[in-house]
mmCIF file with all atom_site columns, C-alpha atoms in Angstrom:
data_model
loop_
_atom_site.group_PDB
_atom_site.id
_atom_site.type_symbol
_atom_site.label_atom_id
_atom_site.label_alt_id
_atom_site.label_comp_id
_atom_site.label_asym_id
_atom_site.label_entity_id
_atom_site.label_seq_id
_atom_site.pdbx_PDB_ins_code
_atom_site.Cartn_x
_atom_site.Cartn_y
_atom_site.Cartn_z
_atom_site.occupancy
_atom_site.B_iso_or_equiv
_atom_site.pdbx_formal_charge
_atom_site.auth_seq_id
_atom_site.auth_comp_id
_atom_site.auth_asym_id
_atom_site.auth_atom_id
_atom_site.pdbx_PDB_model_num
ATOM 1   C CA . UNK K 1 1   ? 73.028  48.400 45.439 1.00 45.00 ? 1319 UNK K CA 1
ATOM 2   C CA . UNK K 1 2   ? 76.335  50.216 45.490 1.00 57.00 ? 1320 UNK K CA 1
ATOM 3   C CA . UNK K 1 3   ? 78.260  51.147 42.364 1.00 68.00 ? 1321 UNK K CA 1
ATOM 4   C CA . UNK K 1 4   ? 81.249  48.968 41.429 1.00 79.00 ? 1322 UNK K CA 1
ATOM 5   C CA . UNK K 1 5   ? 83.200  52.234 40.907 1.00 84.00 ? 1323 UNK K CA 1
ATOM 6   C CA . UNK K 1 6   ? 84.248  54.278 43.927 1.00 91.00 ? 1324 UNK K CA 1
ATOM 7   C CA . UNK K 1 7   ? 86.727  57.056 44.681 1.00 93.00 ? 1325 UNK K CA 1
ATOM 8   C CA . UNK K 1 8   ? 88.257  57.280 48.120 1.00 92.00 ? 1326 UNK K CA 1
ATOM 9   C CA . UNK K 1 9   ? 91.120  58.904 49.948 1.00 93.00 ? 1327 UNK K CA 1
ATOM 10  C CA . UNK K 1 10  ? 93.998  56.426 49.899 1.00 93.00 ? 1328 UNK K CA 1
ATOM 11  C CA . UNK K 1 11  ? 94.928  54.650 53.077 1.00 92.00 ? 1329 UNK K CA 1
ATOM 12  C CA . UNK K 1 12  ? 98.471  55.332 54.198 1.00 93.00 ? 1330 UNK K CA 1
ATOM 13  C CA . UNK K 1 13  ? 99.671  51.738 53.980 1.00 93.00 ? 1331 UNK K CA 1
ATOM 14  C CA . UNK K 1 14  ? 102.497 49.961 52.190 1.00 95.00 ? 1332 UNK K CA 1
ATOM 15  C CA . UNK K 1 15  ? 99.910  47.963 50.209 1.00 93.00 ? 1333 UNK K CA 1
ATOM 16  C CA . UNK K 1 16  ? 98.449  51.235 48.929 1.00 94.00 ? 1334 UNK K CA 1
ATOM 17  C CA . UNK K 1 17  ? 101.944 52.468 48.052 1.00 95.00 ? 1335 UNK K CA 1
ATOM 18  C CA . UNK K 1 18  ? 102.544 49.313 46.023 1.00 95.00 ? 1336 UNK K CA 1
ATOM 19  C CA . UNK K 1 19  ? 99.245  49.749 44.157 1.00 93.00 ? 1337 UNK K CA 1
ATOM 20  C CA . UNK K 1 20  ? 99.964  53.441 43.504 1.00 95.00 ? 1338 UNK K CA 1
ATOM 21  C CA . UNK K 1 21  ? 103.446 52.665 42.162 1.00 96.00 ? 1339 UNK K CA 1
ATOM 22  C CA . UNK K 1 22  ? 102.087 50.134 39.676 1.00 96.00 ? 1340 UNK K CA 1
ATOM 23  C CA . UNK K 1 23  ? 99.168  52.357 38.664 1.00 96.00 ? 1341 UNK K CA 1
ATOM 24  C CA . UNK K 1 24  ? 101.427 55.409 38.367 1.00 95.00 ? 1342 UNK K CA 1
ATOM 25  C CA . UNK K 1 25  ? 103.896 53.575 36.141 1.00 95.00 ? 1343 UNK K CA 1
ATOM 26  C CA . UNK K 1 26  ? 101.177 52.142 33.930 1.00 96.00 ? 1344 UNK K CA 1
ATOM 27  C CA . UNK K 1 27  ? 99.177  55.335 33.458 1.00 95.00 ? 1345 UNK K CA 1
ATOM 28  C CA . UNK K 1 28  ? 102.219 57.566 32.943 1.00 95.00 ? 1346 UNK K CA 1
ATOM 29  C CA . UNK K 1 29  ? 103.607 55.229 30.287 1.00 96.00 ? 1347 UNK K CA 1
ATOM 30  C CA . UNK K 1 30  ? 100.213 54.947 28.591 1.00 95.00 ? 1348 UNK K CA 1
ATOM 31  C CA . UNK K 1 31  ? 99.875  58.736 28.524 1.00 93.00 ? 1349 UNK K CA 1
ATOM 32  C CA . UNK K 1 32  ? 103.349 59.731 27.345 1.00 94.00 ? 1350 UNK K CA 1
ATOM 33  C CA . UNK K 1 33  ? 105.418 56.869 25.901 1.00 94.00 ? 1351 UNK K CA 1
ATOM 34  C CA . UNK K 1 34  ? 104.334 57.482 22.315 1.00 93.00 ? 1352 UNK K CA 1
ATOM 35  C CA . UNK K 1 35  ? 105.599 61.093 22.410 1.00 93.00 ? 1353 UNK K CA 1
ATOM 36  C CA . UNK K 1 36  ? 108.874 60.665 24.302 1.00 94.00 ? 1354 UNK K CA 1
ATOM 37  C CA . UNK K 1 37  ? 112.140 58.737 24.138 1.00 96.00 ? 1355 UNK K CA 1
ATOM 38  C CA . UNK K 1 38  ? 112.073 55.337 25.832 1.00 95.00 ? 1356 UNK K CA 1
ATOM 39  C CA . UNK K 1 39  ? 115.192 56.108 27.895 1.00 96.00 ? 1357 UNK K CA 1
ATOM 40  C CA . UNK K 1 40  ? 113.673 59.380 29.191 1.00 95.00 ? 1358 UNK K CA 1
ATOM 41  C CA . UNK K 1 41  ? 110.470 57.578 30.109 1.00 94.00 ? 1359 UNK K CA 1
ATOM 42  C CA . UNK K 1 42  ? 112.379 54.782 31.864 1.00 96.00 ? 1360 UNK K CA 1
ATOM 43  C CA . UNK K 1 43  ? 114.440 57.262 33.883 1.00 95.00 ? 1361 UNK K CA 1
ATOM 44  C CA . UNK K 1 44  ? 111.398 59.301 34.936 1.00 95.00 ? 1362 UNK K CA 1
ATOM 45  C CA . UNK K 1 45  ? 109.380 56.231 35.909 1.00 95.00 ? 1363 UNK K CA 1
ATOM 46  C CA . UNK K 1 46  ? 112.295 54.802 37.921 1.00 95.00 ? 1364 UNK K CA 1
ATOM 47  C CA . UNK K 1 47  ? 112.751 58.112 39.764 1.00 94.00 ? 1365 UNK K CA 1
ATOM 48  C CA . UNK K 1 48  ? 109.064 58.698 40.513 1.00 95.00 ? 1366 UNK K CA 1
ATOM 49  C CA . UNK K 1 49  ? 107.078 55.458 40.727 1.00 95.00 ? 1367 UNK K CA 1
ATOM 50  C CA . UNK K 1 50  ? 108.250 52.825 43.172 1.00 95.00 ? 1368 UNK K CA 1
ATOM 51  C CA . UNK K 1 51  ? 106.562 51.493 46.305 1.00 96.00 ? 1369 UNK K CA 1
ATOM 52  C CA . UNK K 1 52  ? 109.249 53.225 48.397 1.00 96.00 ? 1370 UNK K CA 1
ATOM 53  C CA . UNK K 1 53  ? 108.645 56.595 46.706 1.00 96.00 ? 1371 UNK K CA 1
ATOM 54  C CA . UNK K 1 54  ? 104.855 56.304 46.925 1.00 95.00 ? 1372 UNK K CA 1
ATOM 55  C CA . UNK K 1 55  ? 105.179 55.272 50.586 1.00 97.00 ? 1373 UNK K CA 1
ATOM 56  C CA . UNK K 1 56  ? 107.169 58.445 51.305 1.00 96.00 ? 1374 UNK K CA 1
ATOM 57  C CA . UNK K 1 57  ? 104.579 60.551 49.431 1.00 96.00 ? 1375 UNK K CA 1
ATOM 58  C CA . UNK K 1 58  ? 101.729 58.938 51.369 1.00 95.00 ? 1376 UNK K CA 1
ATOM 59  C CA . UNK K 1 59  ? 103.422 59.965 54.638 1.00 95.00 ? 1377 UNK K CA 1
ATOM 60  C CA . UNK K 1 60  ? 103.481 63.663 53.739 1.00 95.00 ? 1378 UNK K CA 1
ATOM 61  C CA . UNK K 1 61  ? 100.687 65.364 55.728 1.00 93.00 ? 1379 UNK K CA 1
ATOM 62  C CA . UNK K 1 62  ? 99.941  67.863 52.943 1.00 93.00 ? 1380 UNK K CA 1
ATOM 63  C CA . UNK K 1 63  ? 99.538  65.138 50.313 1.00 95.00 ? 1381 UNK K CA 1
ATOM 64  C CA . UNK K 1 64  ? 96.207  63.488 49.566 1.00 96.00 ? 1382 UNK K CA 1
ATOM 65  C CA . UNK K 1 65  ? 95.840  60.613 47.136 1.00 97.00 ? 1383 UNK K CA 1
ATOM 66  C CA . UNK K 1 66  ? 92.411  59.912 45.697 1.00 97.00 ? 1384 UNK K CA 1
ATOM 67  C CA . UNK K 1 67  ? 92.145  56.432 44.231 1.00 96.00 ? 1385 UNK K CA 1
ATOM 68  C CA . UNK K 1 68  ? 89.394  55.256 41.889 1.00 95.00 ? 1386 UNK K CA 1
ATOM 69  C CA . UNK K 1 69  ? 88.535  51.585 42.227 1.00 93.00 ? 1387 UNK K CA 1
ATOM 70  C CA . UNK K 1 70  ? 86.445  49.475 39.890 1.00 92.00 ? 1388 UNK K CA 1
ATOM 71  C CA . UNK K 1 71  ? 85.256  46.712 42.139 1.00 88.00 ? 1389 UNK K CA 1
ATOM 72  C CA . UNK K 1 72  ? 88.513  46.217 44.076 1.00 85.00 ? 1390 UNK K CA 1
ATOM 73  C CA . UNK K 1 73  ? 90.970  47.129 41.290 1.00 90.00 ? 1391 UNK K CA 1
ATOM 74  C CA . UNK K 1 74  ? 92.577  50.615 41.189 1.00 93.00 ? 1392 UNK K CA 1
ATOM 75  C CA . UNK K 1 75  ? 91.915  52.193 37.760 1.00 95.00 ? 1393 UNK K CA 1
ATOM 76  C CA . UNK K 1 76  ? 92.816  55.852 38.287 1.00 96.00 ? 1394 UNK K CA 1
ATOM 77  C CA . UNK K 1 77  ? 94.131  58.309 40.837 1.00 96.00 ? 1395 UNK K CA 1
ATOM 78  C CA . UNK K 1 78  ? 94.863  61.906 41.682 1.00 97.00 ? 1396 UNK K CA 1
ATOM 79  C CA . UNK K 1 79  ? 97.747  63.173 43.805 1.00 97.00 ? 1397 UNK K CA 1
ATOM 80  C CA . UNK K 1 80  ? 96.847  66.430 45.549 1.00 97.00 ? 1398 UNK K CA 1
ATOM 81  C CA . UNK K 1 81  ? 99.061  68.811 47.499 1.00 95.00 ? 1399 UNK K CA 1
ATOM 82  C CA . UNK K 1 82  ? 97.736  71.309 50.010 1.00 93.00 ? 1400 UNK K CA 1
ATOM 83  C CA . UNK K 1 83  ? 99.460  74.678 50.554 1.00 86.00 ? 1401 UNK K CA 1
ATOM 84  C CA . UNK K 1 84  ? 100.862 74.571 47.032 1.00 83.00 ? 1402 UNK K CA 1
ATOM 85  C CA . UNK K 1 85  ? 103.171 77.289 45.713 1.00 75.00 ? 1403 UNK K CA 1
ATOM 86  C CA . UNK K 1 86  ? 102.864 76.510 41.987 1.00 77.00 ? 1404 UNK K CA 1
ATOM 87  C CA . UNK K 1 87  ? 102.235 79.722 40.064 1.00 74.00 ? 1405 UNK K CA 1
ATOM 88  C CA . UNK K 1 88  ? 102.375 81.982 43.120 1.00 70.00 ? 1406 UNK K CA 1
ATOM 89  C CA . UNK K 1 89  ? 104.523 85.032 43.603 1.00 65.00 ? 1407 UNK K CA 1
ATOM 90  C CA . UNK K 1 90  ? 106.879 84.557 46.616 1.00 58.00 ? 1408 UNK K CA 1
ATOM 91  C CA . UNK K 1 91  ? 105.000 87.109 48.728 1.00 58.00 ? 1409 UNK K CA 1
ATOM 92  C CA . UNK K 1 92  ? 101.623 85.370 48.318 1.00 62.00 ? 1410 UNK K CA 1
ATOM 93  C CA . UNK K 1 93  ? 100.279 83.003 50.936 1.00 59.00 ? 1411 UNK K CA 1
ATOM 94  C CA . UNK K 1 94  ? 100.378 79.318 50.016 1.00 56.00 ? 1412 UNK K CA 1
ATOM 95  C CA . UNK K 1 95  ? 97.634  78.192 52.335 1.00 60.00 ? 1413 UNK K CA 1
ATOM 96  C CA . UNK K 1 96  ? 94.856  79.024 49.918 1.00 85.00 ? 1414 UNK K CA 1
ATOM 97  C CA . UNK K 1 97  ? 95.500  76.692 47.002 1.00 91.00 ? 1415 UNK K CA 1
ATOM 98  C CA . UNK K 1 98  ? 95.606  72.994 46.235 1.00 93.00 ? 1416 UNK K CA 1
ATOM 99  C CA . UNK K 1 99  ? 97.787  71.585 43.465 1.00 95.00 ? 1417 UNK K CA 1
ATOM 100 C CA . UNK K 1 100 ? 96.740  68.608 41.422 1.00 97.00 ? 1418 UNK K CA 1
ATOM 101 C CA . UNK K 1 101 ? 100.184 67.088 40.924 1.00 96.00 ? 1419 UNK K CA 1
ATOM 102 C CA . UNK K 1 102 ? 98.868  64.049 39.038 1.00 96.00 ? 1420 UNK K CA 1
ATOM 103 C CA . UNK K 1 103 ? 95.526  62.961 37.660 1.00 96.00 ? 1421 UNK K CA 1
ATOM 104 C CA . UNK K 1 104 ? 95.631  59.770 35.615 1.00 95.00 ? 1422 UNK K CA 1
ATOM 105 C CA . UNK K 1 105 ? 93.256  56.990 34.621 1.00 95.00 ? 1423 UNK K CA 1
ATOM 106 C CA . UNK K 1 106 ? 94.044  53.739 32.872 1.00 95.00 ? 1424 UNK K CA 1
ATOM 107 C CA . UNK K 1 107 ? 93.825  53.989 29.101 1.00 93.00 ? 1425 UNK K CA 1
ATOM 108 C CA . UNK K 1 108 ? 90.688  51.824 28.966 1.00 93.00 ? 1426 UNK K CA 1
ATOM 109 C CA . UNK K 1 109 ? 88.946  54.303 31.271 1.00 94.00 ? 1427 UNK K CA 1
ATOM 110 C CA . UNK K 1 110 ? 89.658  57.440 29.214 1.00 91.00 ? 1428 UNK K CA 1
ATOM 111 C CA . UNK K 1 111 ? 86.391  58.877 27.937 1.00 90.00 ? 1429 UNK K CA 1
ATOM 112 C CA . UNK K 1 112 ? 84.221  57.133 30.547 1.00 91.00 ? 1430 UNK K CA 1
ATOM 113 C CA . UNK K 1 113 ? 83.838  60.120 32.870 1.00 92.00 ? 1431 UNK K CA 1
ATOM 114 C CA . UNK K 1 114 ? 86.248  58.716 35.465 1.00 94.00 ? 1432 UNK K CA 1
ATOM 115 C CA . UNK K 1 115 ? 88.730  61.565 34.962 1.00 94.00 ? 1433 UNK K CA 1
ATOM 116 C CA . UNK K 1 116 ? 85.904  64.076 35.432 1.00 95.00 ? 1434 UNK K CA 1
ATOM 117 C CA . UNK K 1 117 ? 84.803  62.279 38.603 1.00 95.00 ? 1435 UNK K CA 1
ATOM 118 C CA . UNK K 1 118 ? 88.357  62.466 39.965 1.00 97.00 ? 1436 UNK K CA 1
ATOM 119 C CA . UNK K 1 119 ? 88.523  66.167 39.065 1.00 97.00 ? 1437 UNK K CA 1
ATOM 120 C CA . UNK K 1 120 ? 85.221  66.929 40.797 1.00 97.00 ? 1438 UNK K CA 1
ATOM 121 C CA . UNK K 1 121 ? 86.419  65.067 43.880 1.00 97.00 ? 1439 UNK K CA 1
ATOM 122 C CA . UNK K 1 122 ? 89.745  66.964 43.830 1.00 97.00 ? 1440 UNK K CA 1
ATOM 123 C CA . UNK K 1 123 ? 87.880  70.282 43.689 1.00 97.00 ? 1441 UNK K CA 1
ATOM 124 C CA . UNK K 1 124 ? 85.695  69.075 46.566 1.00 96.00 ? 1442 UNK K CA 1
ATOM 125 C CA . UNK K 1 125 ? 88.844  68.269 48.607 1.00 95.00 ? 1443 UNK K CA 1
ATOM 126 C CA . UNK K 1 126 ? 90.146  71.781 47.890 1.00 96.00 ? 1444 UNK K CA 1
ATOM 127 C CA . UNK K 1 127 ? 86.938  73.331 49.187 1.00 96.00 ? 1445 UNK K CA 1
ATOM 128 C CA . UNK K 1 128 ? 86.861  71.052 52.247 1.00 94.00 ? 1446 UNK K CA 1
ATOM 129 C CA . UNK K 1 129 ? 90.390  72.222 53.069 1.00 93.00 ? 1447 UNK K CA 1
ATOM 130 C CA . UNK K 1 130 ? 89.538  75.922 52.746 1.00 93.00 ? 1448 UNK K CA 1
ATOM 131 C CA . UNK K 1 131 ? 91.410  76.476 49.485 1.00 92.00 ? 1449 UNK K CA 1
ATOM 132 C CA . UNK K 1 132 ? 90.527  79.423 47.273 1.00 91.00 ? 1450 UNK K CA 1
ATOM 133 C CA . UNK K 1 133 ? 92.087  77.986 44.112 1.00 92.00 ? 1451 UNK K CA 1
ATOM 134 C CA . UNK K 1 134 ? 93.234  74.798 42.419 1.00 95.00 ? 1452 UNK K CA 1
ATOM 135 C CA . UNK K 1 135 ? 96.395  74.790 40.276 1.00 94.00 ? 1453 UNK K CA 1
ATOM 136 C CA . UNK K 1 136 ? 98.176  72.247 38.121 1.00 96.00 ? 1454 UNK K CA 1
ATOM 137 C CA . UNK K 1 137 ? 100.916 71.864 35.553 1.00 95.00 ? 1455 UNK K CA 1
ATOM 138 C CA . UNK K 1 138 ? 100.210 70.223 32.205 1.00 95.00 ? 1456 UNK K CA 1
ATOM 139 C CA . UNK K 1 139 ? 102.535 69.517 29.288 1.00 94.00 ? 1457 UNK K CA 1
ATOM 140 C CA . UNK K 1 140 ? 101.939 72.119 26.594 1.00 94.00 ? 1458 UNK K CA 1
ATOM 141 C CA . UNK K 1 141 ? 101.726 69.320 23.971 1.00 93.00 ? 1459 UNK K CA 1
ATOM 142 C CA . UNK K 1 142 ? 99.058  67.355 25.875 1.00 92.00 ? 1460 UNK K CA 1
ATOM 143 C CA . UNK K 1 143 ? 96.123  68.845 23.984 1.00 92.00 ? 1461 UNK K CA 1
ATOM 144 C CA . UNK K 1 144 ? 93.565  66.334 25.267 1.00 91.00 ? 1462 UNK K CA 1
ATOM 145 C CA . UNK K 1 145 ? 94.431  67.180 28.888 1.00 94.00 ? 1463 UNK K CA 1
ATOM 146 C CA . UNK K 1 146 ? 94.436  70.924 28.179 1.00 96.00 ? 1464 UNK K CA 1
ATOM 147 C CA . UNK K 1 147 ? 90.923  70.693 26.745 1.00 96.00 ? 1465 UNK K CA 1
ATOM 148 C CA . UNK K 1 148 ? 89.803  68.583 29.716 1.00 96.00 ? 1466 UNK K CA 1
ATOM 149 C CA . UNK K 1 149 ? 91.084  71.148 32.244 1.00 97.00 ? 1467 UNK K CA 1
ATOM 150 C CA . UNK K 1 150 ? 89.613  74.073 30.323 1.00 96.00 ? 1468 UNK K CA 1
ATOM 151 C CA . UNK K 1 151 ? 86.180  72.412 30.472 1.00 96.00 ? 1469 UNK K CA 1
ATOM 152 C CA . UNK K 1 152 ? 86.510  72.667 34.252 1.00 97.00 ? 1470 UNK K CA 1
ATOM 153 C CA . UNK K 1 153 ? 87.287  76.390 34.058 1.00 97.00 ? 1471 UNK K CA 1
ATOM 154 C CA . UNK K 1 154 ? 91.085  76.295 34.421 1.00 97.00 ? 1472 UNK K CA 1
ATOM 155 C CA . UNK K 1 155 ? 92.969  79.175 32.815 1.00 96.00 ? 1473 UNK K CA 1
ATOM 156 C CA . UNK K 1 156 ? 96.656  79.475 31.919 1.00 95.00 ? 1474 UNK K CA 1
ATOM 157 C CA . UNK K 1 157 ? 98.596  81.688 34.336 1.00 93.00 ? 1475 UNK K CA 1
ATOM 158 C CA . UNK K 1 158 ? 102.188 80.818 33.437 1.00 92.00 ? 1476 UNK K CA 1
ATOM 159 C CA . UNK K 1 159 ? 104.606 78.057 32.596 1.00 93.00 ? 1477 UNK K CA 1
ATOM 160 C CA . UNK K 1 160 ? 107.528 76.179 34.083 1.00 92.00 ? 1478 UNK K CA 1
ATOM 161 C CA . UNK K 1 161 ? 110.066 73.561 33.088 1.00 92.00 ? 1479 UNK K CA 1
ATOM 162 C CA . UNK K 1 162 ? 109.314 69.860 33.551 1.00 93.00 ? 1480 UNK K CA 1
ATOM 163 C CA . UNK K 1 163 ? 112.239 67.456 33.283 1.00 94.00 ? 1481 UNK K CA 1
ATOM 164 C CA . UNK K 1 164 ? 111.488 64.052 31.765 1.00 92.00 ? 1482 UNK K CA 1
ATOM 165 C CA . UNK K 1 165 ? 114.727 62.098 31.919 1.00 91.00 ? 1483 UNK K CA 1
ATOM 166 C CA . UNK K 1 166 ? 117.115 64.317 29.971 1.00 92.00 ? 1484 UNK K CA 1
ATOM 167 C CA . UNK K 1 167 ? 114.369 66.198 28.098 1.00 93.00 ? 1485 UNK K CA 1
ATOM 168 C CA . UNK K 1 168 ? 113.403 69.615 29.472 1.00 94.00 ? 1486 UNK K CA 1
ATOM 169 C CA . UNK K 1 169 ? 109.787 70.245 28.495 1.00 95.00 ? 1487 UNK K CA 1
ATOM 170 C CA . UNK K 1 170 ? 107.417 73.145 29.111 1.00 95.00 ? 1488 UNK K CA 1
ATOM 171 C CA . UNK K 1 171 ? 104.390 72.716 31.310 1.00 94.00 ? 1489 UNK K CA 1
ATOM 172 C CA . UNK K 1 172 ? 101.642 75.300 31.345 1.00 95.00 ? 1490 UNK K CA 1
ATOM 173 C CA . UNK K 1 173 ? 100.451 76.324 34.798 1.00 94.00 ? 1491 UNK K CA 1
ATOM 174 C CA . UNK K 1 174 ? 96.668  76.386 35.005 1.00 96.00 ? 1492 UNK K CA 1
ATOM 175 C CA . UNK K 1 175 ? 94.521  77.825 37.786 1.00 94.00 ? 1493 UNK K CA 1
ATOM 176 C CA . UNK K 1 176 ? 90.869  77.688 38.742 1.00 95.00 ? 1494 UNK K CA 1
ATOM 177 C CA . UNK K 1 177 ? 89.470  79.962 41.423 1.00 92.00 ? 1495 UNK K CA 1
ATOM 178 C CA . UNK K 1 178 ? 86.931  78.500 43.843 1.00 92.00 ? 1496 UNK K CA 1
#
């Protein structure tokens, strides 16, 4: 008997884009609304999570979406980018690292191991694509996420600005060698 939970590479369809937009909005709001201004959240969500935007992201050849489904309902996802430049010096090659641009699960799924399953699958995708490292940016105030990434062996290598609406925040750049 197969598990009712599965993680798969997203199909590049408009239906998938619609599901990703809704899931992205929901999980981003669940993760950050309590710690940010409503108008900044609304602006960020409008600029980053619509079916049209997700459709464009799905069409990018260096972008991979992993979607976690419980039965047939999407409950979490990861957006991965091959040939990422995050945290690299300009003279370094970009072909050797994968960036986890987003990794979110619905609030009810936090603490179930789903996030860890998505992370393991993201690392597997990096290895399958010949990457030597995985990088990501995480809000310096997101202590739960920082602890999660550190459990997987990520280390801080720098920081960069992240703009949420009108609020300029600091993200830490984390890296894990493979």
